[in-house]
């Protein structure tokens, strides 16, 4: 039972989108919210579901708490929010892993998947990519995800939009069946015929007030439902599925606490990897772009740039800088597109008890091995081509750790920005603004000691600076040309001062700190946004 009392909501600019809406929804009722576009249907649904709690008034469940327990609520937003590249059965398997109670055996989870496929008449489509399903099938798939655990309350935003009248009527009968089996169902709709199978209908006027709340027959009398659509409804009745029968007889809903954070992390890591390998073009770009940049480095840098016999300190500094920047750039671009296009999925899964920490760490875990491989390849190839000096494994181990930490800090920064923007286009536009300062303020093009004071302070906030200096320290640039003697007179890199003298462990700590800070920031942003 849901009690909505005097609920009001404001849009971002302060404009009122809902005013003093009060209604009560009984257990096992099917309730439709109708009204014109922009009347506030979604806003009201989100307020009741707890997706966006109301600014005024309150919503209470069963006379008590302001939200149902995670796992007992199902929420299907208007847009398709399942991964489109993934086959249907696999999508449901991951969803089952995340939603079913901890300790559910794989066989039981598989049975639950079979159950919803069957219940939603999707059995023949299980191997198909979700993106290739028809509109109605995709909508049913989106609903199937929520029905894996039988929710006690079920919210759907315009589930029948984009469906033909027969499919819409079919879907409404499915929801009727769910309600008859005990689930409270609240939905928004634009189709008058949908309302006829509901127990109650809430009509919102254009200014966000509740114009009517009551039975559909009274509503129809008051608002004159369209006759033409009624005819469609009757036409569709002939080949309808027996939704009521399916839900009345099926197994009782699963209940109990969901899986813990560690299991969530493991499952999300698997899913991220799965998604990554499914999107061939993205994968090709992820792997291909470092190879191309590496080829450019090989063409650009001359061999023996670290040999004291033929000093070229400018080249040395540039090689160090570009290696660090390469590690930074790949980390950043890998992270930048990870979250922004998945936010609706995450928002939905958060309602079922998914934690943000495991989600962010799963993203990092999938990309880490790829970054490590890219960094190792970069050092290995540059050494093999004599662009880097011959030194022991210990030195190269240090270089690798520095570069990997640089990449990880950048990856974390990318994830933070990805979590903060609303779509991939914004993330792409953020890229140059994230890169520019990491070039200008690193202290390679203009040494830190000769920067203006504000520039010097800013340079401390550039993760790249610490990577650049760490690489220089490990390669002995300090002794080579900065403070050391030179056959030609004063040290050739005197303007760099003590840039390369700091022990590399300090740089590692700073880079690790950046990574932790950005990851925590990403978690914080996601917690707020979902
Ligand atoms: N994030 C938002 N920022 C500003 N205005 C919003 C936002 N979301 C919704 N609105 C406004 O609130 C009103 C109600 O929106 P909504 O509930 O989505 O309408 P409906 O679902 O009935 O079409 C609209 O006028 C819309 O412009
Ligand atoms: Mg809406």
XYZ file of C-alpha atoms and ligand atoms in Angstrom:
558
model
C 0.000 0.000 0.000
C 1.378 3.384 -1.036
C 0.264 6.682 0.434
C 1.087 9.868 -1.479
C 0.482 13.007 0.572
C 0.545 16.572 -0.780
C 3.480 15.798 -3.027
C 5.038 18.710 -4.925
C 8.135 18.816 -7.093
C 10.242 21.494 -8.708
C 12.230 21.321 -11.928
C 15.893 22.328 -12.049
C 15.069 26.001 -12.685
C 12.661 26.183 -9.738
C 9.519 25.886 -11.863
C 6.821 23.777 -10.182
C 6.129 20.559 -12.030
C 3.836 18.884 -9.486
C 1.453 20.510 -7.046
C -0.217 18.984 -4.008
C -0.811 15.536 -5.394
C -2.442 13.183 -2.911
C -3.597 9.662 -3.633
C -3.444 6.214 -2.152
C -2.665 3.004 -3.974
C -3.813 -0.296 -2.526
C -1.735 -3.484 -2.513
C -2.123 -5.435 -5.752
C -3.736 -2.539 -7.598
C -3.013 -1.569 -11.194
C -2.868 2.214 -11.409
C -2.373 4.367 -14.502
C -1.111 7.957 -14.474
C -2.288 9.872 -17.537
C -2.058 13.449 -18.761
C -0.612 15.506 -21.595
C 3.079 15.607 -22.488
C 4.975 17.516 -19.824
C 2.096 17.284 -17.344
C 4.391 15.611 -14.830
C 3.592 11.914 -15.227
C 7.217 10.813 -15.119
C 7.916 13.264 -12.321
C 5.108 11.784 -10.230
C 6.130 8.216 -11.000
C 9.732 8.972 -10.013
C 8.572 10.647 -6.816
C 6.493 7.622 -5.834
C 9.213 5.120 -6.790
C 11.850 7.056 -4.851
C 13.955 7.633 -7.973
C 13.702 11.336 -7.271
C 12.138 11.987 -3.877
C 9.593 14.843 -3.766
C 10.557 18.357 -2.709
C 7.295 18.763 -0.784
C 4.959 16.305 0.853
C 5.740 12.640 1.402
C 5.345 9.168 0.048
C 5.024 6.297 2.482
C 4.993 2.574 1.921
C 2.802 0.312 4.027
C 2.228 3.205 6.392
C 5.924 3.370 7.283
C 9.155 3.805 5.302
C 9.621 6.193 2.430
C 10.802 3.495 0.027
C 10.313 -0.236 -0.374
C 13.283 -2.442 0.435
C 15.770 -2.832 -2.420
C 14.906 -5.955 -4.342
C 11.163 -5.638 -3.821
C 10.880 -2.774 -6.284
C 10.923 -2.961 -10.066
C 11.384 0.128 -12.212
C 11.187 0.243 -15.997
C 12.066 3.691 -17.396
C 10.704 4.895 -20.685
C 13.887 4.445 -22.681
C 15.387 1.072 -23.403
C 17.958 0.613 -20.771
C 19.402 -2.739 -21.363
C 22.723 -3.194 -23.098
C 21.874 -3.398 -26.778
C 24.940 -5.376 -27.886
C 24.284 -8.291 -25.548
C 22.142 -11.337 -26.440
C 18.880 -11.497 -24.518
C 19.585 -14.603 -22.466
C 22.968 -13.297 -21.398
C 21.439 -9.958 -20.406
C 18.980 -11.812 -18.214
C 21.736 -13.982 -16.745
C 23.716 -10.949 -15.610
C 20.565 -9.336 -14.296
C 19.744 -12.516 -12.378
C 23.244 -12.560 -10.886
C 22.814 -9.013 -9.640
C 19.248 -9.282 -8.426
C 18.612 -12.749 -7.067
C 19.359 -13.298 -3.368
C 22.870 -14.284 -2.330
C 23.353 -18.032 -2.398
C 20.987 -18.657 -5.319
C 22.355 -21.681 -7.176
C 23.245 -21.278 -10.880
C 20.549 -23.816 -11.742
C 17.898 -21.821 -9.908
C 19.048 -18.617 -11.559
C 18.846 -20.355 -14.926
C 15.340 -21.535 -14.114
C 14.352 -17.981 -13.197
C 15.685 -16.807 -16.581
C 13.765 -19.558 -18.381
C 10.699 -18.612 -16.376
C 10.647 -14.951 -17.401
C 11.524 -15.763 -21.022
C 8.551 -18.077 -21.096
C 6.262 -15.751 -19.159
C 6.970 -12.866 -21.512
C 6.751 -14.987 -24.670
C 10.414 -14.339 -25.516
C 11.624 -17.935 -25.569
C 12.399 -17.908 -29.290
C 14.429 -14.706 -29.010
C 16.924 -15.651 -26.327
C 19.974 -15.787 -28.621
C 19.199 -12.519 -30.358
C 20.978 -9.261 -29.576
C 18.682 -7.043 -27.523
C 19.271 -4.250 -30.048
C 17.792 -6.364 -32.832
C 14.536 -7.145 -31.015
C 11.373 -5.379 -32.134
C 10.071 -2.469 -30.052
C 7.497 -4.597 -28.268
C 9.937 -7.444 -27.646
C 12.521 -5.049 -26.273
C 9.949 -3.568 -23.941
C 9.060 -7.048 -22.749
C 12.776 -7.804 -22.306
C 13.130 -4.689 -20.202
C 10.218 -5.848 -18.072
C 11.568 -9.405 -17.911
C 14.688 -8.097 -16.182
C 12.571 -6.779 -13.326
C 10.421 -9.875 -13.087
C 13.388 -12.150 -12.303
C 12.739 -11.298 -8.704
C 9.024 -10.852 -8.352
C 8.806 -7.209 -7.226
C 6.128 -6.234 -4.731
C 5.778 -2.866 -6.413
C 6.391 -2.303 -10.080
C 6.765 1.088 -11.786
C 6.714 1.560 -15.558
C 7.092 4.803 -17.494
C 5.052 4.689 -20.711
C 5.461 0.939 -21.245
C 3.039 0.966 -24.190
C 4.538 3.904 -26.090
C 5.861 2.849 -29.469
C 3.892 -0.400 -29.487
C 1.166 -1.238 -31.961
C -2.319 -1.363 -30.417
C -2.365 -5.165 -30.219
C 1.047 -5.378 -28.555
C 0.049 -2.579 -26.180
C -3.126 -4.398 -25.197
C -1.114 -7.574 -24.730
C 1.326 -5.806 -22.438
C -1.482 -4.296 -20.411
C -2.947 -7.743 -19.919
C 0.436 -8.933 -18.709
C 0.509 -6.154 -16.127
C -3.082 -6.913 -15.151
C -2.009 -10.511 -14.554
C 0.887 -9.353 -12.377
C -1.411 -7.158 -10.314
C -3.894 -10.005 -9.930
C -1.024 -12.141 -8.636
C -0.376 -9.561 -5.901
C 2.118 -7.024 -7.286
C 1.213 -3.349 -7.038
C 1.700 -1.855 -10.507
C 1.919 1.869 -11.280
C 2.423 3.045 -14.852
C 2.186 6.172 -16.961
C 0.567 6.078 -20.370
C -0.603 8.129 -23.339
C -3.060 5.523 -24.619
C -6.625 5.839 -23.382
C -7.360 2.133 -23.918
C -4.605 1.160 -21.447
C -6.639 2.751 -18.737
C -9.582 0.394 -19.134
C -7.833 -2.598 -17.552
C -6.577 -0.539 -14.602
C -8.175 -0.409 -11.169
C -7.613 3.303 -10.880
C -6.449 6.165 -12.959
C -4.761 9.395 -11.907
C -5.230 12.250 -14.355
C -2.700 15.084 -14.194
C -3.632 18.485 -15.553
C -1.096 20.475 -17.527
C -0.025 22.494 -14.462
C 0.873 19.364 -12.497
C -2.258 19.087 -10.353
C -4.253 15.926 -9.831
C -7.413 16.530 -11.873
C -8.998 13.180 -11.175
C -8.342 9.976 -9.269
C -10.728 7.071 -9.416
C -11.995 4.132 -11.457
C -11.460 4.007 -15.234
C -15.175 3.918 -16.011
C -15.780 7.212 -14.250
C -12.621 8.564 -15.849
C -13.848 7.494 -19.259
C -17.139 9.223 -18.707
C -15.351 12.315 -17.558
C -12.650 12.374 -20.268
C -14.303 10.455 -23.167
C -11.857 7.706 -24.122
C -11.250 7.363 -27.839
C -13.674 4.908 -29.482
C -11.330 4.021 -32.343
C -8.745 2.703 -29.944
C -11.371 0.725 -28.111
C -12.009 -1.084 -31.359
C -8.289 -1.956 -31.663
C -8.434 -3.300 -28.173
C -11.272 -5.663 -29.019
C -9.545 -6.761 -32.216
C -6.409 -7.681 -30.310
C -8.277 -9.803 -27.804
C -8.453 -12.781 -30.196
C -4.751 -13.791 -30.202
C -3.883 -12.670 -26.699
C -1.536 -14.613 -24.470
C -2.908 -15.992 -21.264
C -0.946 -13.598 -19.040
C -3.207 -14.033 -16.030
C -2.713 -17.800 -16.021
C 1.063 -17.488 -16.286
C 1.463 -15.351 -13.202
C -1.266 -16.872 -11.103
C 0.395 -20.293 -11.219
C 4.127 -19.482 -11.287
C 6.546 -19.978 -8.392
C 6.505 -17.620 -5.398
C 8.839 -14.626 -5.644
C 12.434 -14.981 -4.533
C 13.345 -12.961 -1.494
C 16.292 -12.388 0.821
C 19.310 -10.095 0.781
C 21.157 -9.712 -2.517
C 24.773 -10.626 -3.205
C 27.542 -8.783 -1.336
C 29.836 -6.094 -2.752
C 32.601 -8.525 -3.683
C 30.295 -10.752 -5.715
C 28.754 -7.671 -7.319
C 32.221 -6.528 -8.305
C 33.119 -9.902 -9.792
C 29.894 -10.097 -11.757
C 30.113 -6.519 -13.024
C 33.729 -7.078 -14.061
C 32.634 -10.065 -16.119
C 29.807 -8.105 -17.675
C 32.010 -5.113 -18.512
C 34.512 -7.419 -20.152
C 31.722 -9.120 -22.040
C 30.403 -5.777 -23.290
C 33.879 -4.593 -24.205
C 34.667 -7.626 -26.321
C 31.240 -7.499 -27.981
C 31.771 -4.010 -29.283
C 34.393 -4.803 -31.884
C 34.885 -1.287 -33.174
C 35.458 0.145 -29.703
C 37.900 -2.637 -28.934
C 39.740 -2.006 -32.188
C 40.078 1.680 -31.325
C 41.192 0.901 -27.765
C 43.954 -1.366 -29.007
C 44.692 0.347 -32.290
C 45.237 3.897 -31.094
C 48.136 3.091 -28.725
C 49.810 1.156 -31.542
C 49.537 4.116 -33.881
C 50.854 6.545 -31.294
C 53.729 4.190 -30.563
C 54.536 4.090 -34.283
C 54.589 7.906 -34.299
C 56.992 7.940 -31.336
C 59.291 5.516 -33.120
C 59.346 7.697 -36.215
C 59.789 10.938 -34.287
C 62.442 10.188 -31.663
C 66.026 9.600 -32.680
C 67.983 6.669 -31.251
C 70.576 7.281 -28.568
C 68.953 10.400 -27.138
C 70.248 9.447 -23.684
C 73.895 8.940 -24.678
C 76.209 11.405 -22.848
C 78.611 11.407 -25.826
C 76.145 13.225 -28.055
C 74.050 15.377 -25.719
C 70.490 16.181 -26.782
C 68.834 17.102 -23.478
C 65.813 18.624 -25.220
C 65.080 15.300 -26.916
C 65.552 13.434 -23.628
C 63.013 15.619 -21.850
C 60.540 15.363 -24.709
C 60.813 11.578 -24.877
C 60.143 11.360 -21.146
C 57.237 13.748 -21.383
C 55.551 12.016 -24.300
C 55.875 8.583 -22.717
C 54.183 9.927 -19.587
C 51.573 11.706 -21.666
C 50.916 8.525 -23.662
C 50.227 6.613 -20.445
C 47.986 9.450 -19.276
C 46.115 9.806 -22.546
C 45.248 6.132 -22.932
C 44.093 5.864 -19.338
C 41.959 8.952 -19.758
C 40.337 7.954 -23.042
C 39.707 4.411 -21.801
C 37.893 5.754 -18.767
C 36.060 8.622 -20.391
C 33.473 6.630 -22.332
C 32.839 3.924 -19.761
C 30.074 5.280 -17.569
C 28.367 8.133 -19.426
C 26.353 5.919 -21.754
C 25.462 3.454 -19.022
C 24.017 5.818 -16.466
C 20.353 4.890 -17.090
C 21.213 1.206 -16.655
C 23.073 1.970 -13.460
C 20.255 4.130 -12.144
C 17.856 1.288 -12.675
C 20.150 -1.303 -11.126
C 20.831 0.917 -8.139
C 17.155 0.525 -7.238
C 17.727 -3.199 -6.914
C 20.560 -2.783 -4.433
C 23.598 -2.405 -6.664
C 26.465 -0.538 -4.975
C 28.419 2.179 -6.683
C 31.840 1.146 -5.348
C 31.876 -2.319 -6.945
C 30.559 -0.784 -10.166
C 33.374 1.758 -10.468
C 36.049 -0.734 -9.411
C 34.738 -3.246 -11.944
C 35.239 -0.677 -14.701
C 38.795 -0.073 -13.505
C 39.505 -3.794 -13.204
C 38.527 -4.523 -16.789
C 40.689 -1.762 -18.244
C 43.712 -2.221 -15.984
C 45.213 -5.252 -17.781
C 44.742 -3.513 -21.128
C 46.526 -0.409 -19.864
C 49.315 -2.485 -18.331
C 49.828 -4.189 -21.681
C 49.891 -0.863 -23.534
C 52.375 0.652 -21.066
C 54.649 -2.385 -21.155
C 54.529 -2.408 -24.943
C 55.407 1.278 -25.106
C 58.506 0.829 -22.929
C 59.506 -2.419 -24.605
C 59.276 -1.128 -28.154
C 61.060 2.159 -27.400
C 63.853 0.222 -25.699
C 64.102 -2.267 -28.562
C 64.465 0.608 -31.016
C 67.119 2.229 -28.780
C 64.927 5.296 -28.106
C 65.383 4.474 -24.427
C 68.822 3.653 -22.952
C 70.031 0.160 -22.064
C 69.453 -0.307 -18.349
C 68.695 -3.192 -15.982
C 65.366 -4.905 -15.358
C 65.148 -3.069 -12.055
C 65.121 0.298 -13.801
C 62.566 -0.843 -16.339
C 60.425 -2.267 -13.536
C 60.444 1.182 -11.930
C 59.578 2.856 -15.218
C 56.707 0.444 -15.715
C 55.276 1.029 -12.242
C 55.479 4.810 -12.742
C 53.803 4.636 -16.130
C 51.087 2.249 -14.982
C 50.272 4.442 -11.974
C 50.140 7.405 -14.344
C 47.654 5.490 -16.523
C 45.579 4.399 -13.549
C 45.326 7.947 -12.186
C 44.222 9.092 -15.646
C 41.757 6.208 -15.900
C 40.267 7.259 -12.572
C 40.049 10.851 -13.817
C 38.326 9.604 -16.969
C 35.822 7.606 -14.902
C 35.131 10.630 -12.713
C 34.423 12.836 -15.719
C 32.418 10.078 -17.383
C 30.288 9.820 -14.255
C 29.730 13.583 -14.246
C 28.607 14.213 -17.836
C 25.291 13.243 -19.405
C 26.334 11.725 -22.720
C 29.356 10.596 -24.759
C 29.351 13.859 -26.751
C 30.006 15.848 -23.580
C 32.695 13.405 -22.531
C 34.387 13.841 -25.887
C 34.242 17.610 -25.569
C 35.834 17.410 -22.133
C 38.842 15.552 -23.528
C 40.885 18.545 -24.807
C 40.239 20.525 -21.632
C 41.518 17.628 -19.589
C 44.612 17.188 -21.764
C 45.749 20.784 -22.246
C 46.793 21.526 -18.667
C 48.470 18.125 -18.460
C 50.709 19.272 -21.317
C 51.279 22.879 -20.318
C 51.812 22.538 -16.584
C 53.818 19.342 -16.433
C 57.162 21.101 -16.432
C 58.545 19.515 -19.574
C 57.923 22.232 -22.131
C 58.469 24.936 -19.559
C 60.481 23.742 -16.520
C 58.687 24.159 -13.199
C 61.401 26.421 -11.679
C 60.889 29.032 -14.389
C 57.066 28.996 -14.298
C 55.037 31.889 -12.903
C 54.019 31.187 -9.301
C 50.355 30.237 -10.029
C 51.618 27.906 -12.742
C 53.962 26.242 -10.254
C 51.080 25.626 -7.850
C 48.891 24.318 -10.638
C 51.630 21.984 -11.790
C 51.353 20.112 -8.462
C 47.780 19.146 -9.377
C 48.870 17.589 -12.684
C 49.259 13.834 -12.282
C 51.461 13.857 -15.366
C 54.077 16.011 -13.696
C 54.768 13.361 -11.110
C 54.964 10.627 -13.719
C 57.292 12.693 -15.908
C 59.626 13.464 -13.033
C 59.531 9.881 -11.778
C 60.508 8.537 -15.199
C 63.357 11.067 -15.376
C 64.611 10.081 -11.939
C 64.638 6.363 -12.748
C 66.558 6.991 -15.980
C 69.165 9.083 -14.148
C 68.512 12.293 -16.075
C 69.525 14.240 -12.978
C 73.081 12.927 -12.978
C 73.208 12.953 -16.752
C 72.505 16.595 -17.517
C 70.711 18.510 -14.823
C 73.039 18.802 -11.859
C 75.921 16.751 -13.248
C 78.904 18.052 -15.166
C 78.903 18.400 -18.892
C 81.869 18.342 -21.251
C 80.595 21.623 -22.645
C 80.520 23.584 -19.368
C 77.510 24.231 -17.116
C 74.798 21.557 -16.770
C 72.709 21.421 -19.925
C 69.393 21.122 -18.101
C 70.183 23.638 -15.370
C 66.821 25.353 -15.811
C 65.103 22.139 -14.641
C 66.731 22.551 -11.229
C 66.029 19.591 -8.957
C 63.101 18.385 -11.074
C 64.449 14.837 -11.362
C 66.052 14.452 -7.949
C 63.015 13.270 -5.935
C 62.920 9.523 -5.040
C 60.478 7.767 -7.356
C 58.538 6.248 -4.452
C 57.227 9.730 -3.618
C 55.927 10.094 -7.167
C 54.239 6.701 -6.859
C 52.512 7.746 -3.652
C 51.263 10.956 -5.250
C 49.995 9.128 -8.345
C 48.292 6.521 -6.159
C 46.713 9.357 -4.194
C 45.354 10.914 -7.377
C 43.859 7.569 -8.435
C 42.186 7.044 -5.056
C 40.876 10.602 -5.010
C 39.373 10.416 -8.492
C 37.833 6.985 -7.895
C 36.260 8.199 -4.661
C 35.017 11.265 -6.550
C 33.453 9.049 -9.225
C 31.669 6.995 -6.549
C 30.414 10.145 -4.863
C 29.103 11.642 -8.096
C 27.367 8.390 -9.051
C 25.808 8.025 -5.626
C 24.346 11.492 -5.984
C 23.242 11.033 -9.567
C 21.582 7.664 -9.082
N 15.464 17.390 -15.280
C 14.567 18.341 -15.545
N 14.941 19.639 -15.578
C 14.039 20.612 -15.832
N 12.754 20.382 -16.090
C 12.318 19.123 -16.073
C 13.206 18.024 -15.815
N 12.487 16.893 -15.870
C 11.231 17.261 -16.168
N 11.114 18.594 -16.288
C 9.894 19.340 -16.583
O 8.885 18.902 -15.723
C 7.663 18.826 -16.401
C 7.072 17.464 -16.248
O 7.918 16.547 -16.904
P 7.566 14.999 -17.022
O 7.188 14.501 -15.699
O 8.704 14.337 -17.699
O 6.298 15.032 -17.988
P 5.522 13.825 -18.639
O 6.161 12.563 -18.208
O 4.129 13.984 -18.152
O 5.580 14.033 -20.119
C 7.933 19.207 -17.845
O 7.503 20.538 -18.015
C 9.420 19.075 -17.990
O 9.886 20.040 -18.905
Mg 7.241 11.184 -19.183
